[in-house]
mmCIF file of C-alpha atoms in Angstrom:
data_model
loop_
_atom_site.group_PDB
_atom_site.id
_atom_site.type_symbol
_atom_site.label_atom_id
_atom_site.label_comp_id
_atom_site.label_asym_id
_atom_site.label_seq_id
_atom_site.Cartn_x
_atom_site.Cartn_y
_atom_site.Cartn_z
ATOM 1 C CA ARG L 344 202.102 186.427 48.535
ATOM 2 C CA SER L 345 201.609 188.152 51.888
ATOM 3 C CA ALA L 346 198.254 189.947 51.881
ATOM 4 C CA VAL L 347 199.323 191.951 54.932
ATOM 5 C CA ARG L 348 202.468 193.159 53.181
ATOM 6 C CA ARG L 349 200.480 194.233 50.134
ATOM 7 C CA LEU L 350 197.918 196.069 52.264
ATOM 8 C CA LEU L 351 200.746 197.895 54.036
ATOM 9 C CA ASP L 352 202.215 198.832 50.633
ATOM 10 C CA LEU L 353 205.629 197.411 51.546
ATOM 11 C CA PRO L 354 207.048 196.052 48.275
ATOM 12 C CA LEU L 355 209.709 193.377 48.084
ATOM 13 C CA GLU L 356 212.847 194.736 46.430
ATOM 14 C CA GLY L 357 215.204 192.470 44.518
ATOM 15 C CA GLY L 358 214.860 189.985 41.699
ATOM 16 C CA GLU L 359 213.938 186.460 40.616
ATOM 17 C CA TYR L 360 216.088 183.653 39.231
ATOM 18 C CA GLU L 361 215.109 182.508 35.743
ATOM 19 C CA ALA L 362 215.750 178.837 36.427
ATOM 20 C CA THR L 363 213.149 176.354 37.660
ATOM 21 C CA PHE L 364 213.874 174.419 40.848
ATOM 22 C CA MET L 365 212.489 171.175 42.221
ATOM 23 C CA LEU L 366 212.145 170.003 45.782
ATOM 24 C CA ALA L 367 211.601 166.416 46.885
ATOM 25 C CA ASP L 368 211.419 164.615 50.219
ATOM 26 C CA LEU L 369 212.861 161.140 49.662
ATOM 27 C CA GLU L 370 213.345 157.876 51.525
ATOM 28 C CA THR L 371 217.003 157.019 50.983
ATOM 29 C CA ASN L 372 219.436 154.200 51.731
ATOM 30 C CA GLY L 373 221.352 155.988 54.479
ATOM 31 C CA ALA L 374 224.560 156.219 52.476
ATOM 32 C CA LEU L 375 225.173 159.828 53.564
ATOM 33 C CA PRO L 376 225.839 161.140 57.095
ATOM 34 C CA ALA L 377 222.653 162.207 58.876
ATOM 35 C CA ASP L 378 224.300 165.353 60.267
ATOM 36 C CA GLU L 379 225.817 166.828 57.110
ATOM 37 C CA LEU L 380 224.394 169.052 54.376
ATOM 38 C CA GLN L 381 225.626 168.112 50.902
ATOM 39 C CA LEU L 382 226.090 170.866 48.278
ATOM 40 C CA CYS L 383 226.812 169.390 44.862
ATOM 41 C CA PRO L 384 227.782 171.698 41.971
ATOM 42 C CA SER L 385 227.195 170.397 38.472
ATOM 43 C CA GLU L 386 227.269 171.582 34.879
ATOM 44 C CA ASP L 387 223.581 170.662 34.735
ATOM 45 C CA GLY L 388 222.740 172.704 37.831
ATOM 46 C CA PRO L 389 223.422 172.439 41.571
ATOM 47 C CA VAL L 390 221.832 169.992 44.003
ATOM 48 C CA ALA L 391 221.527 170.445 47.752
ATOM 49 C CA ILE L 392 220.781 167.419 49.958
ATOM 50 C CA PHE L 393 219.429 168.149 53.432
ATOM 51 C CA PRO L 394 219.326 165.210 55.889
ATOM 52 C CA MET L 395 215.999 164.877 57.724
ATOM 53 C CA SER L 396 216.974 161.550 59.328
ATOM 54 C CA ALA L 397 219.403 158.732 58.641
ATOM 55 C CA THR L 398 217.176 157.421 55.827
ATOM 56 C CA ARG L 399 215.251 160.481 54.716
ATOM 57 C CA SER L 400 216.556 163.440 52.743
ATOM 58 C CA ARG L 401 215.205 166.597 51.152
ATOM 59 C CA ILE L 402 216.786 167.554 47.847
ATOM 60 C CA VAL L 403 216.666 170.905 46.087
ATOM 61 C CA ALA L 404 217.886 170.976 42.503
ATOM 62 C CA MET L 405 217.965 173.312 39.530
ATOM 63 C CA ILE L 406 216.374 171.771 36.428
ATOM 64 C CA ASP L 407 215.985 172.707 32.765
ATOM 65 C CA ARG L 408 212.213 172.248 32.639
ATOM 66 C CA PRO L 409 209.441 170.628 34.690
ATOM 67 C CA GLU L 410 208.428 167.049 33.935
ATOM 68 C CA GLY L 411 204.781 166.593 34.843
ATOM 69 C CA ASP L 412 202.817 168.433 37.539
ATOM 70 C CA ALA L 413 205.332 167.539 40.255
ATOM 71 C CA PRO L 414 208.788 165.918 40.305
ATOM 72 C CA SER L 415 208.601 162.137 40.147
ATOM 73 C CA LEU L 416 210.649 159.533 41.964
ATOM 74 C CA GLU L 417 212.292 158.683 38.642
ATOM 75 C CA LEU L 418 213.371 162.316 38.086
ATOM 76 C CA SER L 419 214.734 162.514 41.637
ATOM 77 C CA GLN L 420 216.667 159.269 41.187
ATOM 78 C CA ARG L 421 218.125 160.484 37.891
ATOM 79 C CA ILE L 422 219.284 163.767 39.386
ATOM 80 C CA LEU L 423 220.897 162.020 42.350
ATOM 81 C CA ARG L 424 222.562 159.501 40.051
ATOM 82 C CA GLU L 425 223.930 162.158 37.687
ATOM 83 C CA ARG L 426 224.788 164.945 40.142
ATOM 84 C CA GLY L 427 224.757 163.566 43.688
ATOM 85 C CA PRO L 428 227.450 161.856 45.794
ATOM 86 C CA ARG L 429 228.274 158.247 45.049
ATOM 87 C CA GLY L 430 226.230 155.640 46.830
ATOM 88 C CA ILE L 431 223.048 157.576 47.590
ATOM 89 C CA GLU L 432 219.857 155.918 46.394
ATOM 90 C CA ALA L 433 216.233 157.038 46.657
ATOM 91 C CA HIS L 434 213.624 154.319 47.271
ATOM 92 C CA ALA L 435 210.417 156.294 47.765
ATOM 93 C CA LEU L 436 209.005 159.781 47.277
ATOM 94 C CA ASN L 437 207.067 161.388 50.132
ATOM 95 C CA TRP L 438 206.395 164.823 48.631
ATOM 96 C CA SER L 439 207.656 167.001 45.790
ATOM 97 C CA SER L 440 207.083 170.323 44.052
ATOM 98 C CA TYR L 441 208.434 172.715 41.437
ATOM 99 C CA PHE L 442 209.105 176.328 42.385
ATOM 100 C CA HIS L 443 210.866 179.532 41.408
ATOM 101 C CA ILE L 444 213.082 181.378 43.859
ATOM 102 C CA HIS L 445 213.653 185.047 44.512
ATOM 103 C CA HIS L 446 216.187 187.250 46.225
ATOM 104 C CA ARG L 447 214.020 190.014 47.679
ATOM 105 C CA HIS L 448 213.288 191.753 50.968
ATOM 106 C CA VAL L 449 211.237 194.678 52.252
ATOM 107 C CA THR L 450 212.900 197.958 53.156
ATOM 108 C CA ARG L 451 210.824 198.253 56.343
ATOM 109 C CA LEU L 452 209.631 195.462 58.606
ATOM 110 C CA GLY L 453 206.429 197.150 59.643
ATOM 111 C CA ALA L 454 204.073 200.079 59.540
ATOM 112 C CA GLY L 455 202.422 201.505 62.617
ATOM 113 C CA ARG L 456 201.342 198.668 64.868
ATOM 114 C CA ILE L 457 201.786 195.916 62.273
ATOM 115 C CA PHE L 458 205.028 194.011 61.813
ATOM 116 C CA LEU L 459 206.297 191.519 59.244
ATOM 117 C CA ALA L 460 208.482 188.473 59.833
ATOM 118 C CA GLY L 461 209.663 185.432 57.928
ATOM 119 C CA ASP L 462 208.682 184.825 54.303
ATOM 120 C CA ALA L 463 206.382 187.851 54.309
ATOM 121 C CA ALA L 464 209.469 190.033 54.769
ATOM 122 C CA HIS L 465 212.214 188.248 52.855
ATOM 123 C CA LEU L 466 212.619 185.621 50.137
ATOM 124 C CA HIS L 467 215.869 184.019 49.124
ATOM 125 C CA SER L 468 217.484 180.931 47.681
ATOM 126 C CA PRO L 469 217.130 177.705 49.703
ATOM 127 C CA PHE L 470 220.834 176.935 49.223
ATOM 128 C CA GLY L 471 222.212 177.230 52.744
ATOM 129 C CA GLY L 472 218.912 176.282 54.383
ATOM 130 C CA GLN L 473 218.477 179.611 56.179
ATOM 131 C CA GLY L 474 214.861 180.477 55.377
ATOM 132 C CA MET L 475 213.204 179.054 58.470
ATOM 133 C CA ASN L 476 216.081 180.070 60.760
ATOM 134 C CA THR L 477 215.835 183.679 59.580
ATOM 135 C CA GLY L 478 212.078 183.777 60.144
ATOM 136 C CA LEU L 479 212.433 182.303 63.629
ATOM 137 C CA GLN L 480 215.143 184.850 64.430
ATOM 138 C CA ASP L 481 212.787 187.636 63.294
ATOM 139 C CA ALA L 482 210.094 186.440 65.680
ATOM 140 C CA TRP L 483 212.559 185.889 68.524
ATOM 141 C CA ASN L 484 213.853 189.435 68.136
ATOM 142 C CA LEU L 485 210.353 190.933 68.095
ATOM 143 C CA VAL L 486 208.317 189.028 70.673
ATOM 144 C CA TRP L 487 210.219 190.047 73.826
ATOM 145 C CA LYS L 488 209.975 193.683 72.781
ATOM 146 C CA LEU L 489 206.229 193.345 72.173
ATOM 147 C CA ASP L 490 205.848 191.649 75.548
ATOM 148 C CA LEU L 491 207.548 194.484 77.438
ATOM 149 C CA VAL L 492 205.578 197.149 75.575
ATOM 150 C CA LEU L 493 202.220 195.412 75.989
ATOM 151 C CA HIS L 494 202.826 195.054 79.732
ATOM 152 C CA GLY L 495 203.620 198.758 80.046
ATOM 153 C CA ARG L 496 207.293 198.154 80.830
ATOM 154 C CA ALA L 497 208.778 199.703 77.690
ATOM 155 C CA GLY L 498 208.011 202.376 75.131
ATOM 156 C CA TRP L 499 207.613 202.395 71.379
ATOM 157 C CA PRO L 500 211.313 203.151 70.633
ATOM 158 C CA LEU L 501 212.067 199.599 71.746
ATOM 159 C CA LEU L 502 209.863 198.296 68.919
ATOM 160 C CA ASP L 503 211.547 200.645 66.457
ATOM 161 C CA SER L 504 214.760 198.669 67.081
ATOM 162 C CA TYR L 505 213.225 195.630 65.335
ATOM 163 C CA ASP L 506 213.911 197.253 61.969
ATOM 164 C CA ALA L 507 217.346 198.480 62.993
ATOM 165 C CA GLU L 508 218.478 195.044 64.175
ATOM 166 C CA ARG L 509 216.883 192.619 61.747
ATOM 167 C CA LEU L 510 217.129 194.392 58.380
ATOM 168 C CA PRO L 511 220.970 194.244 58.237
ATOM 169 C CA VAL L 512 220.813 190.515 59.044
ATOM 170 C CA ILE L 513 218.145 189.915 56.392
ATOM 171 C CA LYS L 514 220.140 191.798 53.748
ATOM 172 C CA GLN L 515 223.206 189.754 54.613
ATOM 173 C CA VAL L 516 221.315 186.450 54.314
ATOM 174 C CA VAL L 517 219.783 187.435 50.956
ATOM 175 C CA THR L 518 223.176 188.559 49.628
ATOM 176 C CA MET L 519 224.991 185.434 50.824
ATOM 177 C CA THR L 520 222.411 182.955 49.498
ATOM 178 C CA ASP L 521 222.304 184.825 46.185
ATOM 179 C CA LEU L 522 226.085 184.558 45.886
ATOM 180 C CA MET L 523 226.019 180.878 46.871
ATOM 181 C CA THR L 524 223.350 180.137 44.270
ATOM 182 C CA LYS L 525 225.235 181.957 41.502
ATOM 183 C CA VAL L 526 228.506 180.223 42.374
ATOM 184 C CA MET L 527 226.864 176.796 42.455
ATOM 185 C CA ALA L 528 224.895 177.381 39.240
ATOM 186 C CA THR L 529 227.387 179.294 37.108
ATOM 187 C CA PRO L 530 227.409 178.155 33.443
ATOM 188 C CA ASN L 531 230.890 179.628 32.904
ATOM 189 C CA ARG L 532 233.425 176.799 32.451
ATOM 190 C CA LEU L 533 236.335 178.796 33.875
ATOM 191 C CA ALA L 534 234.288 179.775 36.932
ATOM 192 C CA GLN L 535 233.190 176.139 37.332
ATOM 193 C CA ALA L 536 236.794 174.939 37.275
ATOM 194 C CA LEU L 537 237.839 177.581 39.806
ATOM 195 C CA ARG L 538 234.873 176.721 42.050
ATOM 196 C CA ASP L 539 235.508 172.987 41.875
ATOM 197 C CA THR L 540 239.163 173.521 42.763
ATOM 198 C CA VAL L 541 238.888 176.145 45.502
ATOM 199 C CA ILE L 542 235.836 174.911 47.455
ATOM 200 C CA PRO L 543 237.268 171.429 48.227
ATOM 201 C CA MET L 544 240.531 173.047 49.349
ATOM 202 C CA VAL L 545 239.078 175.620 51.752
ATOM 203 C CA SER L 546 236.232 173.415 53.032
ATOM 204 C CA HIS L 547 238.743 171.321 54.985
ATOM 205 C CA LEU L 548 240.178 174.337 56.812
ATOM 206 C CA SER L 549 238.940 174.667 60.395
ATOM 207 C CA PRO L 550 238.481 178.488 60.313
ATOM 208 C CA PHE L 551 236.378 178.168 57.150
ATOM 209 C CA GLN L 552 234.279 175.383 58.678
ATOM 210 C CA HIS L 553 233.594 177.359 61.867
ATOM 211 C CA ALA L 554 232.773 180.528 59.934
ATOM 212 C CA LEU L 555 230.417 178.645 57.613
ATOM 213 C CA VAL L 556 228.638 176.909 60.501
ATOM 214 C CA ASP L 557 228.220 180.202 62.361
ATOM 215 C CA ARG L 558 226.837 181.827 59.221
ATOM 216 C CA LEU L 559 224.463 179.065 58.096
ATOM 217 C CA SER L 560 223.200 178.257 61.598
ATOM 218 C CA GLU L 561 222.860 181.997 62.330
ATOM 219 C CA LEU L 562 224.492 181.411 65.724
ATOM 220 C CA GLY L 563 227.030 184.066 64.760
ATOM 221 C CA ILE L 564 224.453 186.856 64.491
ATOM 222 C CA ALA L 565 225.267 189.957 66.527
ATOM 223 C CA TYR L 566 223.544 193.322 66.866
ATOM 224 C CA ALA L 567 226.485 195.712 66.982
ATOM 225 C CA GLY L 568 225.369 199.196 66.053
ATOM 226 C CA SER L 569 221.851 198.683 67.356
ATOM 227 C CA PRO L 570 220.378 201.750 69.081
ATOM 228 C CA ILE L 571 219.597 199.592 72.145
ATOM 229 C CA VAL L 572 222.988 197.866 72.435
ATOM 230 C CA GLU L 573 226.326 199.059 73.745
ATOM 231 C CA GLY L 574 229.146 196.976 72.289
ATOM 232 C CA PRO L 575 229.239 194.029 69.858
ATOM 233 C CA GLY L 576 225.815 192.640 70.851
ATOM 234 C CA LYS L 577 226.783 188.965 70.629
ATOM 235 C CA ARG L 578 224.882 185.923 71.880
ATOM 236 C CA TYR L 579 225.408 184.927 75.509
ATOM 237 C CA LEU L 580 224.953 181.559 77.156
ATOM 238 C CA GLU L 581 225.799 180.092 80.506
ATOM 239 C CA ASP L 582 224.384 177.263 82.614
ATOM 240 C CA SER L 583 222.127 179.500 84.720
ATOM 241 C CA MET L 584 220.137 180.342 81.579
ATOM 242 C CA ARG L 585 219.356 176.710 80.696
ATOM 243 C CA GLY L 586 216.170 174.869 81.619
ATOM 244 C CA GLY L 587 213.394 175.964 83.956
ATOM 245 C CA LYS L 588 212.081 179.435 83.266
ATOM 246 C CA GLY L 589 215.363 180.521 81.686
ATOM 247 C CA ILE L 590 215.347 184.244 81.085
ATOM 248 C CA VAL L 591 211.587 184.705 80.599
ATOM 249 C CA SER L 592 210.767 188.259 79.411
ATOM 250 C CA ARG L 593 213.293 190.189 81.402
ATOM 251 C CA PHE L 594 216.869 191.352 81.286
ATOM 252 C CA LEU L 595 219.477 189.493 83.305
ATOM 253 C CA LEU L 596 222.042 191.533 85.196
ATOM 254 C CA LEU L 597 224.911 189.081 85.658
ATOM 255 C CA LEU L 598 227.489 189.877 88.321
ATOM 256 C CA GLY L 599 230.903 188.207 88.138
ATOM 257 C CA PRO L 600 232.539 186.420 91.099
ATOM 258 C CA GLU L 601 234.778 189.415 91.828
ATOM 259 C CA THR L 602 231.800 191.766 92.421
ATOM 260 C CA ASP L 603 232.021 193.396 95.857
ATOM 261 C CA ALA L 604 229.153 193.821 98.314
ATOM 262 C CA GLU L 605 228.676 197.502 97.539
ATOM 263 C CA THR L 606 228.237 196.802 93.824
ATOM 264 C CA ARG L 607 225.842 193.938 94.567
ATOM 265 C CA ASP L 608 223.727 196.286 96.691
ATOM 266 C CA ALA L 609 223.730 198.875 93.921
ATOM 267 C CA ALA L 610 222.686 196.181 91.434
ATOM 268 C CA ALA L 611 219.793 195.171 93.683
ATOM 269 C CA LEU L 612 218.667 198.788 93.847
ATOM 270 C CA LEU L 613 218.907 199.044 90.058
ATOM 271 C CA CYS L 614 216.612 196.021 89.672
ATOM 272 C CA GLN L 615 214.087 197.634 92.036
ATOM 273 C CA THR L 616 214.100 200.725 89.825
ATOM 274 C CA PHE L 617 212.948 198.586 86.897
ATOM 275 C CA PRO L 618 210.464 196.131 88.488
ATOM 276 C CA GLY L 619 209.626 193.127 86.361
ATOM 277 C CA VAL L 620 212.228 194.162 83.785
ATOM 278 C CA VAL L 621 215.607 193.235 85.302
ATOM 279 C CA GLU L 622 216.720 190.302 87.464
ATOM 280 C CA SER L 623 220.145 190.138 89.094
ATOM 281 C CA ARG L 624 222.084 186.857 89.153
ATOM 282 C CA ARG L 625 225.555 185.735 90.111
ATOM 283 C CA SER L 626 227.757 184.580 87.250
ATOM 284 C CA ARG L 627 230.953 182.601 86.905
ATOM 285 C CA HIS L 628 232.117 185.008 84.208
ATOM 286 C CA PRO L 629 233.981 188.141 85.308
ATOM 287 C CA GLY L 630 232.582 191.642 84.957
ATOM 288 C CA ILE L 631 229.032 192.931 84.759
ATOM 289 C CA THR L 632 226.869 191.850 81.849
ATOM 290 C CA LEU L 633 223.357 192.873 80.882
ATOM 291 C CA VAL L 634 221.700 190.122 78.814
ATOM 292 C CA ARG L 635 218.522 190.834 76.869
ATOM 293 C CA PRO L 636 215.489 188.546 77.039
ATOM 294 C CA ASP L 637 216.478 187.060 73.673
ATOM 295 C CA GLY L 638 219.916 186.041 74.970
ATOM 296 C CA TYR L 639 222.010 188.772 73.338
ATOM 297 C CA VAL L 640 224.343 191.048 75.293
ATOM 298 C CA ALA L 641 223.072 194.599 75.659
ATOM 299 C CA TYR L 642 226.080 195.735 77.683
ATOM 300 C CA ALA L 643 229.285 194.300 79.166
ATOM 301 C CA GLY L 644 231.752 196.087 81.420
ATOM 302 C CA VAL L 645 233.742 195.958 84.632
ATOM 303 C CA GLY L 646 233.456 197.858 87.891
ATOM 304 C CA GLY L 647 230.595 199.561 89.683
ATOM 305 C CA GLU L 648 230.501 202.433 87.189
ATOM 306 C CA SER L 649 229.082 199.963 84.678
ATOM 307 C CA LEU L 650 225.794 200.082 86.569
ATOM 308 C CA LEU L 651 225.401 203.761 85.697
ATOM 309 C CA GLU L 652 225.731 202.986 82.002
ATOM 310 C CA ILE L 653 223.356 200.040 82.335
ATOM 311 C CA ARG L 654 220.811 202.249 84.093
ATOM 312 C CA SER L 655 221.016 204.753 81.240
ATOM 313 C CA LEU L 656 220.689 201.982 78.657
ATOM 314 C CA LEU L 657 217.650 200.451 80.377
ATOM 315 C CA LYS L 658 216.016 203.832 80.730
ATOM 316 C CA ARG L 659 216.526 204.451 77.043
ATOM 317 C CA GLN L 660 215.037 201.075 76.184
ATOM 318 C CA THR L 661 212.110 200.967 78.554
ATOM 319 C CA GLY L 662 211.013 204.610 78.387
ATOM 320 C CA ALA L 663 209.164 204.175 81.675
ATOM 321 C CA GLY L 664 205.465 204.884 81.415
ATOM 322 C CA GLN L 665 205.358 204.897 77.604
ATOM 323 C CA GLY L 666 204.233 201.294 77.119
ATOM 324 C CA THR L 667 200.646 200.321 76.412
ATOM 325 C CA ALA L 668 199.309 203.887 76.377
ATOM 326 C CA GLU L 669 201.724 204.933 73.637
ATOM 327 C CA MET L 670 201.092 201.764 71.668
ATOM 328 C CA ALA L 671 197.337 202.291 71.837
ATOM 329 C CA GLY L 672 197.841 205.787 70.511
ATOM 330 C CA ARG L 673 199.813 204.512 67.523
#
């Protein structure tokens, strides 16, 4: 229901599921692990159980029809008893609601100087628990670019990359959660039998577990193909980036232990060329790596010639002198 999205005339494209869903925050008996999401397929409709603590869970379930203005404790207990794992019991209801879910997203994340993020830009099934993560990732991708532009250290093309980087991720999340919802809720008996046979088999395989965790946590997001990235654009983390001021709103130019004095001097000169934008640090990892303010790799290479490519990449991103003046004009 984003008023801003409507005023910008940016429609949500996609569809809506016919089924009604319920959500309930429950006090439980602690029978389930506090660090595991439970996805429970059923002929009556799927149930997802999200742990909020050892004795508190949030359930999302498909139902035939609403019972009352909001789901009751009795309805929640019945659904858990009929469709949930053995042993789980609900003792109290903290909050509940009925809702309908969509699989939609905008085709552009902004217009002019106004940008959309989170639920204003994309709606999808709660199965997989990615809604809040996706919205936070939107904001995290956008804010460092806004910061550089508003401080006159980058030009408008940097903000144009918000669309280019986030829309493919959003489409992927909407597609995956839509598929997950349809698989969990299929009324087809043959498909149910196949699902109930295959999922338990593959869920114990380590590669499947790692891939699923990377996908649902969104830690596996990468920005390969972005106009402001050279290479796969994966996340980067090392001890020097933890705690304190971390990265702040600047790029980190990380120099590996094998970097010679001449290259270190050239790196220092490069940082002076982009004041307030790039900071040089020593790294335990080999090679030369340029890490963006949001912790994703903009460039990785070896040898002093890498600095020339990094200079070109930074120049393309910052567009020196095009920051606040250009933004004010647009």
